[in-house]
PDB file of C-alpha atoms in Angstrom:
ATOM      1  CA  MET I   1       7.776 -26.265  -2.450  1.00 91.00           C
ATOM      2  CA  LEU I   2       8.972 -23.969   0.341  1.00 93.00           C
ATOM      3  CA  ASN I   3      12.333 -25.732   0.472  1.00 94.00           C
ATOM      4  CA  GLN I   4      12.713 -25.984  -3.291  1.00 93.00           C
ATOM      5  CA  TYR I   5      12.261 -22.223  -3.786  1.00 92.00           C
ATOM      6  CA  ASP I   6      13.825 -21.158  -0.472  1.00 92.00           C
ATOM      7  CA  VAL I   7      10.611 -19.564   0.769  1.00 94.00           C
ATOM      8  CA  LYS I   8      11.167 -18.406   4.322  1.00 94.00           C
ATOM      9  CA  PHE I   9      10.478 -15.464   6.583  1.00 93.00           C
ATOM     10  CA  PRO I  10      12.928 -12.619   5.890  1.00 91.00           C
ATOM     11  CA  ASP I  11      15.593 -11.531   8.340  1.00 91.00           C
ATOM     12  CA  SER I  12      14.013  -9.160  10.857  1.00 87.00           C
ATOM     13  CA  SER I  13      16.941  -6.768  10.492  1.00 90.00           C
ATOM     14  CA  TYR I  14      15.814  -6.192   6.880  1.00 92.00           C
ATOM     15  CA  ILE I  15      12.027  -6.654   7.123  1.00 92.00           C
ATOM     16  CA  PRO I  16      11.029  -6.089  10.760  1.00 89.00           C
ATOM     17  CA  VAL I  17       7.373  -5.222  10.058  1.00 89.00           C
ATOM     18  CA  GLU I  18       4.656  -7.350   8.410  1.00 88.00           C
ATOM     19  CA  GLU I  19       7.190  -9.940   7.299  1.00 91.00           C
ATOM     20  CA  ASP I  20       4.355 -12.395   6.633  1.00 91.00           C
ATOM     21  CA  GLN I  21       3.463 -10.318   3.558  1.00 92.00           C
ATOM     22  CA  VAL I  22       6.877 -11.050   2.050  1.00 95.00           C
ATOM     23  CA  PHE I  23       6.622 -14.749   2.945  1.00 95.00           C
ATOM     24  CA  ASN I  24       3.137 -15.063   1.465  1.00 94.00           C
ATOM     25  CA  MET I  25       3.976 -13.177  -1.732  1.00 94.00           C
ATOM     26  CA  LYS I  26       7.042 -15.359  -2.279  1.00 95.00           C
ATOM     27  CA  ALA I  27       4.942 -18.491  -1.776  1.00 94.00           C
ATOM     28  CA  TYR I  28       2.275 -17.209  -4.172  1.00 94.00           C
ATOM     29  CA  SER I  29       4.897 -16.346  -6.775  1.00 94.00           C
ATOM     30  CA  VAL I  30       6.201 -19.905  -7.114  1.00 92.00           C
ATOM     31  CA  SER I  31       2.957 -21.828  -6.564  1.00 91.00           C
ATOM     32  CA  ARG I  32       1.210 -23.621  -9.393  1.00 87.00           C
ATOM     33  CA  LYS I  33      -2.111 -23.372  -7.561  1.00 87.00           C
ATOM     34  CA  ILE I  34      -3.407 -21.275  -4.670  1.00 86.00           C
ATOM     35  CA  SER I  35      -6.396 -22.396  -2.615  1.00 83.00           C
ATOM     36  CA  ILE I  36      -7.871 -21.818   0.818  1.00 79.00           C
ATOM     37  CA  LEU I  37      -8.483 -24.727   3.154  1.00 74.00           C
ATOM     38  CA  ALA I  38     -11.540 -23.894   5.230  1.00 72.00           C
ATOM     39  CA  ASP I  39     -12.901 -27.148   6.542  1.00 73.00           C
ATOM     40  CA  LYS I  40     -13.961 -25.900   9.968  1.00 71.00           C
ATOM     41  CA  ASP I  41     -17.130 -24.037  10.860  1.00 73.00           C
ATOM     42  CA  TYR I  42     -15.422 -21.954  13.514  1.00 73.00           C
ATOM     43  CA  TYR I  43     -12.059 -21.194  15.101  1.00 71.00           C
ATOM     44  CA  TYR I  44     -11.045 -20.416  18.658  1.00 74.00           C
ATOM     45  CA  TRP I  45      -9.556 -16.974  19.302  1.00 73.00           C
ATOM     46  CA  ASN I  46      -6.888 -16.979  22.001  1.00 73.00           C
ATOM     47  CA  GLN I  47      -6.115 -13.704  23.763  1.00 70.00           C
ATOM     48  CA  ARG I  48      -2.922 -13.121  25.709  1.00 68.00           C
ATOM     49  CA  GLU I  49      -3.363 -12.208  29.347  1.00 70.00           C
ATOM     50  CA  ASP I  50      -1.719  -8.820  28.826  1.00 64.00           C
ATOM     51  CA  PHE I  51      -3.982  -8.168  25.796  1.00 58.00           C
ATOM     52  CA  GLY I  52      -0.828  -7.578  23.764  1.00 60.00           C
ATOM     53  CA  ASN I  53       0.798  -8.929  20.645  1.00 57.00           C
ATOM     54  CA  LEU I  54       3.948  -8.404  18.639  1.00 55.00           C
ATOM     55  CA  GLY I  55       2.182  -5.797  16.506  1.00 55.00           C
ATOM     56  CA  LYS I  56       1.953  -3.523  19.550  1.00 55.00           C
ATOM     57  CA  SER I  57       5.672  -3.507  20.339  1.00 59.00           C
ATOM     58  CA  SER I  58       7.661  -0.323  19.760  1.00 61.00           C
ATOM     59  CA  SER I  59       9.882  -1.990  17.150  1.00 64.00           C
ATOM     60  CA  TYR I  60       6.931  -3.295  15.155  1.00 73.00           C
ATOM     61  CA  THR I  61       6.030   0.033  13.555  1.00 86.00           C
ATOM     62  CA  TYR I  62       6.940   1.890  10.377  1.00 91.00           C
ATOM     63  CA  ASN I  63       8.742   4.583  12.377  1.00 91.00           C
ATOM     64  CA  GLU I  64      11.844   4.618  10.147  1.00 94.00           C
ATOM     65  CA  PRO I  65      11.810   5.119   6.359  1.00 96.00           C
ATOM     66  CA  TRP I  66      13.774   1.956   5.511  1.00 96.00           C
ATOM     67  CA  LYS I  67      11.170  -0.307   7.115  1.00 95.00           C
ATOM     68  CA  TYR I  68       8.406   0.820   4.774  1.00 96.00           C
ATOM     69  CA  LEU I  69      10.668   1.069   1.736  1.00 97.00           C
ATOM     70  CA  ASN I  70      12.213  -2.373   2.261  1.00 96.00           C
ATOM     71  CA  ILE I  71       8.928  -4.232   2.387  1.00 96.00           C
ATOM     72  CA  LEU I  72       7.584  -2.498  -0.727  1.00 97.00           C
ATOM     73  CA  SER I  73      10.834  -3.028  -2.608  1.00 97.00           C
ATOM     74  CA  GLU I  74      11.090  -6.684  -1.591  1.00 96.00           C
ATOM     75  CA  VAL I  75       7.507  -7.471  -2.584  1.00 97.00           C
ATOM     76  CA  PHE I  76       8.116  -5.808  -5.965  1.00 98.00           C
ATOM     77  CA  ASN I  77      11.318  -7.884  -6.334  1.00 97.00           C
ATOM     78  CA  ILE I  78       9.317 -11.048  -5.760  1.00 96.00           C
ATOM     79  CA  ILE I  79       6.629 -10.024  -8.251  1.00 96.00           C
ATOM     80  CA  GLU I  80       9.206  -9.151 -10.907  1.00 97.00           C
ATOM     81  CA  THR I  81      11.157 -12.416 -10.568  1.00 94.00           C
ATOM     82  CA  SER I  82       8.237 -14.828 -10.393  1.00 92.00           C
ATOM     83  CA  PRO I  83       8.542 -17.715 -12.874  1.00 89.00           C
ATOM     84  CA  ASN I  84       4.760 -17.842 -13.215  1.00 90.00           C
ATOM     85  CA  TRP I  85       3.500 -14.297 -13.749  1.00 92.00           C
ATOM     86  CA  SER I  86       3.455 -12.473 -17.082  1.00 94.00           C
ATOM     87  CA  LEU I  87       4.442  -8.799 -17.375  1.00 95.00           C
ATOM     88  CA  ALA I  88       0.756  -7.831 -17.469  1.00 96.00           C
ATOM     89  CA  GLN I  89       0.090  -9.846 -14.309  1.00 95.00           C
ATOM     90  CA  GLN I  90       3.133  -8.314 -12.612  1.00 96.00           C
ATOM     91  CA  SER I  91       1.842  -4.830 -13.420  1.00 97.00           C
ATOM     92  CA  LYS I  92      -1.577  -5.635 -11.968  1.00 97.00           C
ATOM     93  CA  LEU I  93      -0.101  -7.257  -8.857  1.00 97.00           C
ATOM     94  CA  LYS I  94       2.071  -4.220  -8.161  1.00 98.00           C
ATOM     95  CA  ALA I  95      -1.021  -2.045  -8.398  1.00 98.00           C
ATOM     96  CA  MET I  96      -2.935  -4.336  -6.060  1.00 97.00           C
ATOM     97  CA  TYR I  97      -0.136  -4.473  -3.503  1.00 97.00           C
ATOM     98  CA  ILE I  98       0.725  -0.776  -3.360  1.00 98.00           C
ATOM     99  CA  GLY I  99      -2.991   0.003  -3.188  1.00 97.00           C
ATOM    100  CA  ARG I 100      -3.276  -2.223  -0.137  1.00 95.00           C
ATOM    101  CA  LEU I 101      -0.076  -0.972   1.485  1.00 96.00           C
ATOM    102  CA  PHE I 102      -0.935   2.719   1.019  1.00 97.00           C
ATOM    103  CA  ASN I 103      -4.459   2.385   2.394  1.00 95.00           C
ATOM    104  CA  SER I 104      -5.078  -0.609   4.614  1.00 90.00           C
ATOM    105  CA  SER I 105      -7.678  -1.127   7.309  1.00 83.00           C
ATOM    106  CA  TYR I 106      -5.024  -0.081   9.850  1.00 84.00           C
ATOM    107  CA  THR I 107      -3.308   2.960   8.406  1.00 91.00           C
ATOM    108  CA  THR I 108      -2.506   5.008   5.311  1.00 95.00           C
ATOM    109  CA  VAL I 109       0.813   6.079   3.836  1.00 97.00           C
ATOM    110  CA  ILE I 110      -0.028   9.655   4.922  1.00 96.00           C
ATOM    111  CA  GLU I 111      -0.157   8.466   8.538  1.00 96.00           C
ATOM    112  CA  ILE I 112       3.058   6.477   8.080  1.00 96.00           C
ATOM    113  CA  ILE I 113       4.800   9.619   6.809  1.00 97.00           C
ATOM    114  CA  LYS I 114       3.644  11.480   9.921  1.00 95.00           C
ATOM    115  CA  LEU I 115       5.117   8.714  12.120  1.00 94.00           C
ATOM    116  CA  GLN I 116       8.661   9.578  11.031  1.00 96.00           C
ATOM    117  CA  LYS I 117      10.867  11.302  13.586  1.00 94.00           C
ATOM    118  CA  ASN I 118      11.582  14.522  11.713  1.00 96.00           C
ATOM    119  CA  GLU I 119      11.194  16.365   8.418  1.00 96.00           C
ATOM    120  CA  HIS I 120      14.370  14.829   6.996  1.00 97.00           C
ATOM    121  CA  GLU I 121      13.082  11.282   7.517  1.00 97.00           C
ATOM    122  CA  ARG I 122       9.644  12.180   6.190  1.00 97.00           C
ATOM    123  CA  GLU I 123      11.204  13.487   2.989  1.00 97.00           C
ATOM    124  CA  ALA I 124      13.527  10.451   2.805  1.00 97.00           C
ATOM    125  CA  LEU I 125      10.505   8.155   2.926  1.00 98.00           C
ATOM    126  CA  ILE I 126       8.637  10.123   0.257  1.00 98.00           C
ATOM    127  CA  ALA I 127      11.727  10.281  -1.980  1.00 98.00           C
ATOM    128  CA  GLY I 128      12.215   6.513  -1.663  1.00 98.00           C
ATOM    129  CA  LEU I 129       8.588   5.830  -2.501  1.00 98.00           C
ATOM    130  CA  ARG I 130       8.772   8.209  -5.460  1.00 98.00           C
ATOM    131  CA  LYS I 131      11.793   6.351  -6.848  1.00 98.00           C
ATOM    132  CA  ILE I 132      10.065   2.984  -6.553  1.00 98.00           C
ATOM    133  CA  ILE I 133       6.900   4.295  -8.218  1.00 98.00           C
ATOM    134  CA  ASN I 134       8.777   6.013 -11.045  1.00 98.00           C
ATOM    135  CA  ASP I 135      11.248   3.191 -11.681  1.00 98.00           C
ATOM    136  CA  ARG I 136       9.009   0.168 -11.222  1.00 97.00           C
ATOM    137  CA  MET I 137       5.434   1.110 -12.091  1.00 97.00           C
ATOM    138  CA  ASP I 138       4.314   1.932 -15.625  1.00 95.00           C
ATOM    139  CA  PRO I 139       1.286   4.196 -16.334  1.00 94.00           C
ATOM    140  CA  GLN I 140      -1.031   1.206 -16.754  1.00 95.00           C
ATOM    141  CA  SER I 141       0.007  -0.179 -13.373  1.00 97.00           C
ATOM    142  CA  ILE I 142      -0.674   3.166 -11.702  1.00 96.00           C
ATOM    143  CA  ASN I 143      -4.083   3.364 -13.411  1.00 94.00           C
ATOM    144  CA  GLU I 144      -4.942  -0.009 -11.891  1.00 96.00           C
ATOM    145  CA  VAL I 145      -4.249   1.102  -8.310  1.00 97.00           C
ATOM    146  CA  ARG I 146      -7.526   1.240  -6.442  1.00 95.00           C
ATOM    147  CA  GLN I 147      -9.021   4.708  -6.114  1.00 94.00           C
ATOM    148  CA  GLU I 148      -8.568   4.934  -2.344  1.00 94.00           C
ATOM    149  CA  SER I 149      -4.805   4.836  -2.888  1.00 96.00           C
ATOM    150  CA  ARG I 150      -4.286   6.208  -6.388  1.00 96.00           C
ATOM    151  CA  TRP I 151      -4.388   9.862  -5.344  1.00 96.00           C
ATOM    152  CA  MET I 152      -1.531   9.189  -2.893  1.00 97.00           C
ATOM    153  CA  VAL I 153       0.501   7.371  -5.551  1.00 97.00           C
ATOM    154  CA  LEU I 154       0.010  10.264  -7.989  1.00 97.00           C
ATOM    155  CA  GLY I 155       0.812  12.898  -5.361  1.00 97.00           C
ATOM    156  CA  ILE I 156       4.063  11.184  -4.439  1.00 98.00           C
ATOM    157  CA  LYS I 157       4.955  10.445  -8.066  1.00 97.00           C
ATOM    158  CA  TYR I 158       4.656  14.082  -9.081  1.00 97.00           C
ATOM    159  CA  GLY I 159       6.676  15.579  -6.270  1.00 96.00           C
ATOM    160  CA  MET I 160       4.417  16.431  -3.336  1.00 97.00           C
ATOM    161  CA  ASN I 161       6.033  16.726   0.088  1.00 96.00           C
ATOM    162  CA  ASP I 162       4.383  15.664   3.348  1.00 95.00           C
ATOM    163  CA  GLU I 163       2.598  18.976   3.868  1.00 96.00           C
ATOM    164  CA  GLU I 164       1.283  19.017   0.300  1.00 96.00           C
ATOM    165  CA  LEU I 165       0.032  15.452   0.623  1.00 96.00           C
ATOM    166  CA  SER I 166      -1.812  16.347   3.816  1.00 95.00           C
ATOM    167  CA  ASN I 167      -3.316  19.391   2.110  1.00 93.00           C
ATOM    168  CA  LEU I 168      -4.437  17.244  -0.824  1.00 92.00           C
ATOM    169  CA  GLU I 169      -6.054  14.832   1.602  1.00 93.00           C
ATOM    170  CA  THR I 170      -7.908  17.730   3.243  1.00 90.00           C
ATOM    171  CA  GLU I 171      -9.005  19.078  -0.137  1.00 87.00           C
ATOM    172  CA  LEU I 172     -10.350  15.735  -1.333  1.00 88.00           C
ATOM    173  CA  PHE I 173     -12.226  14.980   1.864  1.00 86.00           C
ATOM    174  CA  SER I 174     -13.552  18.497   2.544  1.00 81.00           C
ATOM    175  CA  GLY I 175     -17.048  17.827   1.263  1.00 67.00           C
ATOM    176  CA  GLU I 176     -19.427  18.321  -1.638  1.00 63.00           C
ATOM    177  CA  LYS I 177     -18.204  21.794  -2.592  1.00 61.00           C
ATOM    178  CA  SER I 178     -14.671  20.580  -3.215  1.00 60.00           C
ATOM    179  CA  LEU I 179     -15.891  17.414  -4.909  1.00 61.00           C
ATOM    180  CA  ALA I 180     -17.980  19.388  -7.393  1.00 64.00           C
ATOM    181  CA  GLN I 181     -15.064  21.442  -8.731  1.00 73.00           C
ATOM    182  CA  ASN I 182     -13.104  20.404 -11.866  1.00 80.00           C
ATOM    183  CA  ILE I 183     -14.985  17.137 -12.191  1.00 85.00           C
ATOM    184  CA  GLN I 184     -15.461  15.045 -15.315  1.00 86.00           C
ATOM    185  CA  SER I 185     -15.957  11.422 -16.339  1.00 87.00           C
ATOM    186  CA  ILE I 186     -13.091   9.488 -17.968  1.00 84.00           C
ATOM    187  CA  ASN I 187     -13.365   5.812 -18.905  1.00 83.00           C
ATOM    188  CA  GLY I 188     -16.268   5.307 -16.523  1.00 85.00           C
ATOM    189  CA  GLU I 189     -14.542   6.967 -13.571  1.00 87.00           C
ATOM    190  CA  THR I 190     -15.491  10.264 -11.970  1.00 89.00           C
ATOM    191  CA  VAL I 191     -12.235  12.215 -11.767  1.00 91.00           C
ATOM    192  CA  LYS I 192     -11.142  15.508 -10.271  1.00 90.00           C
ATOM    193  CA  ASN I 193      -8.608  17.398 -12.385  1.00 91.00           C
ATOM    194  CA  LEU I 194      -5.747  18.772 -10.323  1.00 90.00           C
ATOM    195  CA  SER I 195      -2.388  20.283 -11.203  1.00 92.00           C
ATOM    196  CA  ILE I 196       0.425  18.727  -9.161  1.00 94.00           C
ATOM    197  CA  HIS I 197       3.679  20.626  -9.649  1.00 94.00           C
ATOM    198  CA  GLY I 198       2.638  21.546 -13.179  1.00 93.00           C
ATOM    199  CA  GLN I 199       1.451  18.026 -14.048  1.00 93.00           C
ATOM    200  CA  LEU I 200      -2.279  17.778 -14.800  1.00 93.00           C
ATOM    201  CA  CYS I 201      -3.654  14.730 -12.993  1.00 91.00           C
ATOM    202  CA  ALA I 202      -7.062  13.107 -13.230  1.00 90.00           C
ATOM    203  CA  ILE I 203      -7.663  11.784  -9.726  1.00 91.00           C
ATOM    204  CA  PRO I 204     -10.573   9.303  -9.389  1.00 91.00           C
ATOM    205  CA  VAL I 205     -12.982  10.350  -6.641  1.00 90.00           C
ATOM    206  CA  ASP I 206     -15.847   7.844  -6.832  1.00 90.00           C
ATOM    207  CA  PHE I 207     -14.551   6.290  -3.612  1.00 88.00           C
ATOM    208  CA  LEU I 208     -15.336   9.526  -1.735  1.00 85.00           C
ATOM    209  CA  LYS I 209     -19.035   8.991  -2.374  1.00 76.00           C
ATOM    210  CA  LYS I 210     -18.760   5.457  -1.003  1.00 68.00           C
ATOM    211  CA  GLU I 211     -16.941   6.707   2.105  1.00 55.00           C
ATOM    212  CA  LYS I 212     -19.632   9.328   2.694  1.00 50.00           C
ATOM    213  CA  THR I 213     -22.322   6.655   2.409  1.00 47.00           C
ATOM    214  CA  LEU I 214     -20.504   4.412   4.854  1.00 44.00           C
ATOM    215  CA  GLY I 215     -20.000   7.299   7.247  1.00 47.00           C
ATOM    216  CA  SER I 216     -23.653   8.248   7.191  1.00 46.00           C
ATOM    217  CA  ASN I 217     -24.590   4.722   8.213  1.00 44.00           C
TER     218      ASN I 217
END
């Protein structure tokens, strides 16, 4: 299957970070079935003597806009050209992927933006993300992005710069007083109504309650 559909790791000069995500998505996109082989009760974990790995090297970071933009664009390319996924499935998969990319267990897109070398590169990254979101995600796809990431997608979509995104993050996570303002329920979600550059946005905030619960534990 890998040979038939030319599934291989991308060139590191194009995708130098998290290239396994592109490989895996390509494999998923052409597979008739996907399953997990877990026939062992345990696995050995091998640690290098220097306690290092490729992920800790200076080149293996999203410290330039093109690195982050290329992986998102390439994964979307794979989703859109899959012979197996319907348009509805493609929309959902885009939502799932950007939700994971924007807020993973390691970092958020806000932190990635801050990693850029200067204001010009920060704005270049945001502008590139905005173009991808506007050109390749329909409203339904954006509504399916998980709550932890949807506020970032909406902020970027409607024109926020890096400072405004950081301020929005502070506002959302500033506690009960902020959470209680401009709140209503829409389609089973608790949303906070905010105006972003003149665009009224309903930002889901149920995840904030979950984060507070986790933090208190």
